mmCIF file of C-alpha atoms in Angstrom:
data_model
loop_
_atom_site.group_PDB
_atom_site.id
_atom_site.type_symbol
_atom_site.label_atom_id
_atom_site.label_comp_id
_atom_site.label_asym_id
_atom_site.label_seq_id
_atom_site.Cartn_x
_atom_site.Cartn_y
_atom_site.Cartn_z
ATOM 1 C CA MET A 38 82.120 -32.352 23.430
ATOM 2 C CA PRO A 39 81.439 -36.024 24.282
ATOM 3 C CA SER A 40 80.287 -38.497 21.674
ATOM 4 C CA PRO A 41 76.739 -37.526 20.631
ATOM 5 C CA ILE A 42 75.848 -41.194 20.117
ATOM 6 C CA ALA A 43 77.283 -42.487 23.394
ATOM 7 C CA LYS A 44 73.818 -43.191 24.822
ATOM 8 C CA LEU A 45 72.757 -45.316 21.848
ATOM 9 C CA THR A 46 73.244 -49.076 22.004
ATOM 10 C CA GLY A 47 75.837 -50.634 19.733
ATOM 11 C CA SER A 48 73.188 -52.021 17.402
ATOM 12 C CA ALA A 49 71.400 -48.662 17.261
ATOM 13 C CA GLN A 50 74.672 -46.937 16.395
ATOM 14 C CA ALA A 51 75.387 -49.464 13.639
ATOM 15 C CA GLU A 52 71.911 -49.045 12.182
ATOM 16 C CA LEU A 53 72.196 -45.254 12.278
ATOM 17 C CA PHE A 54 75.602 -45.309 10.596
ATOM 18 C CA HIS A 55 74.298 -47.627 7.883
ATOM 19 C CA ASP A 56 71.132 -45.645 7.248
ATOM 20 C CA LEU A 57 73.079 -42.397 6.871
ATOM 21 C CA ASN A 58 73.709 -43.730 3.362
ATOM 22 C CA TYR A 59 70.047 -43.054 2.537
ATOM 23 C CA LEU A 60 70.366 -39.309 3.079
ATOM 24 C CA ASN A 61 70.537 -37.277 -0.109
ATOM 25 C CA MET A 62 73.072 -34.498 -0.593
ATOM 26 C CA ALA A 63 70.642 -31.720 0.363
ATOM 27 C CA GLU A 64 69.899 -33.478 3.659
ATOM 28 C CA ILE A 65 73.587 -34.148 4.278
ATOM 29 C CA LYS A 66 74.636 -30.567 3.601
ATOM 30 C CA ALA A 67 71.877 -29.191 5.833
ATOM 31 C CA PHE A 68 73.223 -31.283 8.741
ATOM 32 C CA CYS A 69 76.797 -30.250 7.957
ATOM 33 C CA LYS A 70 75.909 -26.559 7.905
ATOM 34 C CA LYS A 71 74.108 -26.870 11.232
ATOM 35 C CA HIS A 72 77.169 -28.417 12.890
ATOM 36 C CA SER A 73 79.948 -26.649 10.943
ATOM 37 C CA ILE A 74 81.131 -29.834 9.259
ATOM 38 C CA PRO A 75 83.035 -28.971 6.070
ATOM 39 C CA TYR A 76 82.078 -30.477 2.740
ATOM 40 C CA THR A 77 83.711 -28.110 0.247
ATOM 41 C CA ILE A 78 87.144 -28.853 -1.209
ATOM 42 C CA TRP A 79 89.955 -26.383 -0.640
ATOM 43 C CA ILE A 80 93.336 -26.050 -2.327
ATOM 44 C CA GLU A 81 96.667 -24.745 -1.117
ATOM 45 C CA THR A 82 98.107 -21.886 -3.166
ATOM 46 C CA LYS A 83 101.794 -21.525 -4.032
ATOM 47 C CA ASP A 84 102.244 -18.934 -1.260
ATOM 48 C CA GLY A 85 100.805 -21.294 1.350
ATOM 49 C CA ARG A 86 97.328 -19.793 1.645
ATOM 50 C CA ARG A 87 94.145 -21.828 1.385
ATOM 51 C CA LYS A 88 91.496 -21.197 -1.236
ATOM 52 C CA ARG A 89 88.010 -22.650 -1.339
ATOM 53 C CA THR A 90 86.958 -24.238 -4.630
ATOM 54 C CA HIS A 91 83.467 -24.614 -6.087
ATOM 55 C CA GLU A 92 83.699 -28.409 -5.750
ATOM 56 C CA GLN A 93 82.340 -30.578 -2.967
ATOM 57 C CA ASP A 94 83.629 -33.788 -1.442
ATOM 58 C CA ARG A 95 82.126 -37.046 -2.584
ATOM 59 C CA LYS A 96 79.164 -38.306 -0.577
ATOM 60 C CA GLY A 97 81.168 -41.087 1.052
ATOM 61 C CA VAL A 98 83.839 -38.669 2.279
ATOM 62 C CA ILE A 99 81.258 -36.356 3.832
ATOM 63 C CA LEU A 100 79.404 -39.230 5.495
ATOM 64 C CA ASN A 101 82.644 -40.518 7.010
ATOM 65 C CA ARG A 102 83.263 -37.034 8.373
ATOM 66 C CA ILE A 103 79.760 -37.031 9.894
ATOM 67 C CA ARG A 104 80.314 -40.483 11.411
ATOM 68 C CA HIS A 105 83.576 -39.304 12.989
ATOM 69 C CA PHE A 106 81.762 -36.292 14.439
ATOM 70 C CA LEU A 107 79.015 -38.492 15.866
ATOM 71 C CA GLU A 108 81.542 -40.910 17.380
ATOM 72 C CA THR A 109 83.930 -38.352 18.861
ATOM 73 C CA GLY A 110 82.226 -34.966 18.980
ATOM 74 C CA PHE A 111 85.121 -33.514 16.971
ATOM 75 C CA VAL A 112 84.965 -32.096 13.450
ATOM 76 C CA LEU A 113 87.629 -33.184 10.979
ATOM 77 C CA GLU A 114 89.271 -30.546 8.820
ATOM 78 C CA GLU A 115 88.157 -29.940 5.271
ATOM 79 C CA THR A 116 89.762 -31.676 2.308
ATOM 80 C CA CYS A 117 92.646 -29.518 1.099
ATOM 81 C CA PHE A 118 94.826 -30.535 -1.845
ATOM 82 C CA PRO A 119 98.459 -29.370 -1.484
ATOM 83 C CA SER A 120 99.818 -26.921 -4.030
ATOM 84 C CA SER A 121 102.109 -29.630 -5.449
ATOM 85 C CA VAL A 122 99.111 -31.382 -7.036
ATOM 86 C CA VAL A 123 97.314 -28.236 -8.225
ATOM 87 C CA SER A 124 97.733 -26.602 -11.624
ATOM 88 C CA SER A 125 95.550 -24.344 -13.723
ATOM 89 C CA GLU A 126 97.858 -24.477 -16.727
ATOM 90 C CA GLY A 127 96.640 -26.253 -19.815
ATOM 91 C CA PRO A 128 98.016 -29.731 -20.576
ATOM 92 C CA SER A 129 100.809 -30.283 -23.045
ATOM 93 C CA VAL A 130 99.882 -31.053 -26.630
ATOM 94 C CA PRO A 131 100.178 -33.808 -27.547
ATOM 95 C CA LEU A 132 99.362 -35.300 -24.155
ATOM 96 C CA LYS A 133 101.868 -37.956 -23.113
ATOM 97 C CA PRO A 134 101.621 -40.909 -20.690
ATOM 98 C CA GLU A 135 104.394 -39.319 -18.580
ATOM 99 C CA ASP A 136 102.470 -36.064 -18.109
ATOM 100 C CA ARG A 137 100.917 -35.633 -14.695
ATOM 101 C CA LEU A 138 97.267 -35.466 -13.783
ATOM 102 C CA TYR A 139 96.894 -32.364 -11.629
ATOM 103 C CA TYR A 140 93.850 -31.030 -9.834
ATOM 104 C CA GLY A 141 92.580 -28.266 -12.080
ATOM 105 C CA ARG A 142 93.286 -30.236 -15.236
ATOM 106 C CA TYR A 143 90.968 -33.198 -14.748
ATOM 107 C CA ASP A 144 87.966 -32.664 -16.969
ATOM 108 C CA LYS A 145 85.629 -35.512 -17.830
ATOM 109 C CA HIS A 146 84.771 -33.694 -21.062
ATOM 110 C CA ASP A 147 88.429 -33.382 -22.144
ATOM 111 C CA ALA A 148 88.685 -35.454 -25.325
ATOM 112 C CA LEU A 149 92.501 -35.518 -25.290
ATOM 113 C CA MET A 150 92.660 -36.827 -21.727
ATOM 114 C CA THR A 151 89.961 -39.411 -22.327
ATOM 115 C CA SER A 152 91.600 -40.575 -25.544
ATOM 116 C CA LEU A 153 94.980 -41.054 -23.837
ATOM 117 C CA LEU A 154 93.473 -42.922 -20.898
ATOM 118 C CA LYS A 155 91.542 -45.181 -23.261
ATOM 119 C CA LYS A 156 94.784 -46.029 -25.083
ATOM 120 C CA LEU A 157 96.463 -46.786 -21.758
ATOM 121 C CA THR A 158 93.607 -49.062 -20.644
ATOM 122 C CA GLU A 159 93.030 -50.965 -23.891
ATOM 123 C CA GLY A 160 89.916 -48.910 -24.601
ATOM 124 C CA LYS A 161 88.274 -49.667 -21.247
ATOM 125 C CA PHE A 162 88.544 -46.287 -19.475
ATOM 126 C CA LYS A 163 85.334 -44.529 -18.498
ATOM 127 C CA ASN A 164 85.034 -41.076 -16.950
ATOM 128 C CA GLY A 165 82.786 -42.256 -14.150
ATOM 129 C CA ALA A 166 82.638 -42.029 -10.386
ATOM 130 C CA ILE A 167 85.494 -44.493 -9.892
ATOM 131 C CA ALA A 168 87.873 -42.340 -11.952
ATOM 132 C CA ARG A 169 86.962 -39.155 -10.088
ATOM 133 C CA ILE A 170 87.189 -40.814 -6.672
ATOM 134 C CA LEU A 171 90.573 -42.295 -7.583
ATOM 135 C CA ALA A 172 91.934 -38.950 -8.752
ATOM 136 C CA ARG A 173 90.889 -37.278 -5.509
ATOM 137 C CA GLU A 174 92.462 -40.072 -3.480
ATOM 138 C CA PHE A 175 95.783 -39.418 -5.219
ATOM 139 C CA TRP A 176 95.551 -35.641 -4.663
ATOM 140 C CA THR A 177 94.550 -36.039 -1.009
ATOM 141 C CA LYS A 178 97.742 -38.055 -0.477
ATOM 142 C CA GLY A 179 99.728 -35.262 -2.130
ATOM 143 C CA GLU A 180 100.351 -37.200 -5.341
ATOM 144 C CA ALA A 181 99.827 -36.039 -8.907
ATOM 145 C CA PRO A 182 100.141 -39.328 -10.792
ATOM 146 C CA THR A 183 101.302 -39.621 -14.360
ATOM 147 C CA PHE A 184 98.531 -40.608 -16.749
ATOM 148 C CA LYS A 185 100.258 -43.974 -17.061
ATOM 149 C CA GLN A 186 100.150 -44.462 -13.274
ATOM 150 C CA PHE A 187 96.559 -43.278 -13.095
ATOM 151 C CA ALA A 188 95.494 -45.638 -15.874
ATOM 152 C CA ALA A 189 97.126 -48.611 -14.125
ATOM 153 C CA ALA A 190 95.477 -47.666 -10.818
ATOM 154 C CA TRP A 191 92.111 -47.295 -12.564
ATOM 155 C CA MET A 192 92.450 -50.776 -14.068
ATOM 156 C CA ARG A 193 93.190 -52.262 -10.640
ATOM 157 C CA GLU A 194 90.331 -50.357 -9.009
ATOM 158 C CA THR A 195 87.740 -51.378 -11.587
ATOM 159 C CA ARG A 196 88.886 -54.990 -11.348
ATOM 160 C CA ASP A 197 88.540 -54.989 -7.564
ATOM 161 C CA HIS A 198 85.377 -52.875 -7.391
ATOM 162 C CA THR A 199 82.800 -55.651 -7.624
ATOM 163 C CA ARG A 200 79.988 -54.007 -5.629
ATOM 164 C CA PRO A 201 78.631 -50.447 -5.401
ATOM 165 C CA ASN A 202 79.927 -48.277 -2.577
ATOM 166 C CA PRO A 203 77.564 -48.343 0.447
ATOM 167 C CA GLU A 204 76.807 -44.624 0.075
ATOM 168 C CA TRP A 205 75.374 -45.337 -3.377
ATOM 169 C CA ALA A 206 72.254 -46.500 -1.568
ATOM 170 C CA PHE A 207 70.065 -47.241 -4.573
ATOM 171 C CA LEU A 208 72.740 -49.143 -6.500
ATOM 172 C CA SER A 209 73.748 -50.957 -3.327
ATOM 173 C CA ASP A 210 70.160 -52.051 -2.725
ATOM 174 C CA ILE A 211 69.881 -53.209 -6.330
ATOM 175 C CA ALA A 212 73.004 -55.336 -5.822
ATOM 176 C CA ASN A 213 71.465 -56.733 -2.633
ATOM 177 C CA LYS A 214 68.141 -57.305 -4.438
ATOM 178 C CA THR A 215 66.282 -55.110 -1.916
ATOM 179 C CA ALA A 216 65.407 -52.184 -4.212
ATOM 180 C CA GLY A 217 61.750 -52.607 -5.086
ATOM 181 C CA SER A 218 59.357 -50.284 -6.884
ATOM 182 C CA ASN A 219 58.737 -48.458 -3.588
ATOM 183 C CA TRP A 220 62.425 -47.666 -3.035
ATOM 184 C CA LYS A 221 61.954 -43.883 -3.090
ATOM 185 C CA ARG A 222 59.337 -44.100 -0.356
ATOM 186 C CA ILE A 223 61.547 -46.361 1.737
ATOM 187 C CA ARG A 224 64.522 -44.026 1.238
ATOM 188 C CA LEU A 225 62.431 -41.105 2.445
ATOM 189 C CA GLN A 226 61.252 -43.060 5.481
ATOM 190 C CA LYS A 227 64.797 -44.064 6.390
ATOM 191 C CA ALA A 228 66.072 -40.523 5.874
ATOM 192 C CA GLN A 229 63.319 -39.030 8.014
ATOM 193 C CA ARG A 230 64.060 -41.552 10.757
ATOM 194 C CA VAL A 231 67.779 -40.742 10.646
ATOM 195 C CA LEU A 232 67.160 -36.997 10.785
ATOM 196 C CA LYS A 233 64.734 -37.442 13.684
ATOM 197 C CA ILE A 234 67.338 -39.419 15.644
ATOM 198 C CA LEU A 235 69.995 -36.807 14.932
ATOM 199 C CA ASP A 236 67.699 -33.995 16.043
ATOM 200 C CA GLU A 237 66.919 -35.838 19.266
ATOM 201 C CA LEU A 238 70.607 -36.502 19.949
ATOM 202 C CA PHE A 239 71.554 -32.867 19.605
ATOM 203 C CA ASN A 240 68.491 -31.509 21.364
ATOM 204 C CA TYR A 241 69.742 -33.536 24.322
ATOM 205 C CA TYR A 242 72.850 -31.397 24.332
#
């Protein structure tokens, strides 16, 4: 399948790719289902099989997958964490800095984990989006970091993360001082325009 956006001008492509950030998750998943673009996370089992989890990729990951599809016509494979970073066993007690953070153990409500990470970050750690994105980046690369490594990476990431991610459209517009009282209406208008363009592109095919 050729690139669905090949007939758009460069500026129109750039505007479309930017305004994809204004789609909400329901709109994004509807498009993904229509074009068989994966958005659910899978894990590899010890015997080499793949198992679908109940968790979904972050918005930015899914949007990048959509952009790749629009540019190339090809669908990237789903996120699948290798078995080496997956564990359903409970953490050791007491939890130590050298213990590893596996997929299946990360729980933002886990008081022991949060307490350890706060100690390792001089009380600064927060179980927010940055922490969850960082953990998934490690697991995607096939790494289960120690809590000490994860804490150090979190400190670096929060230091360098000075602006909201583009896919966090509302927060990004606040940072750019373009989020007025009518932001919800503007978001809806942008989303409707994006979906109309996408429908027209694929009706062409």
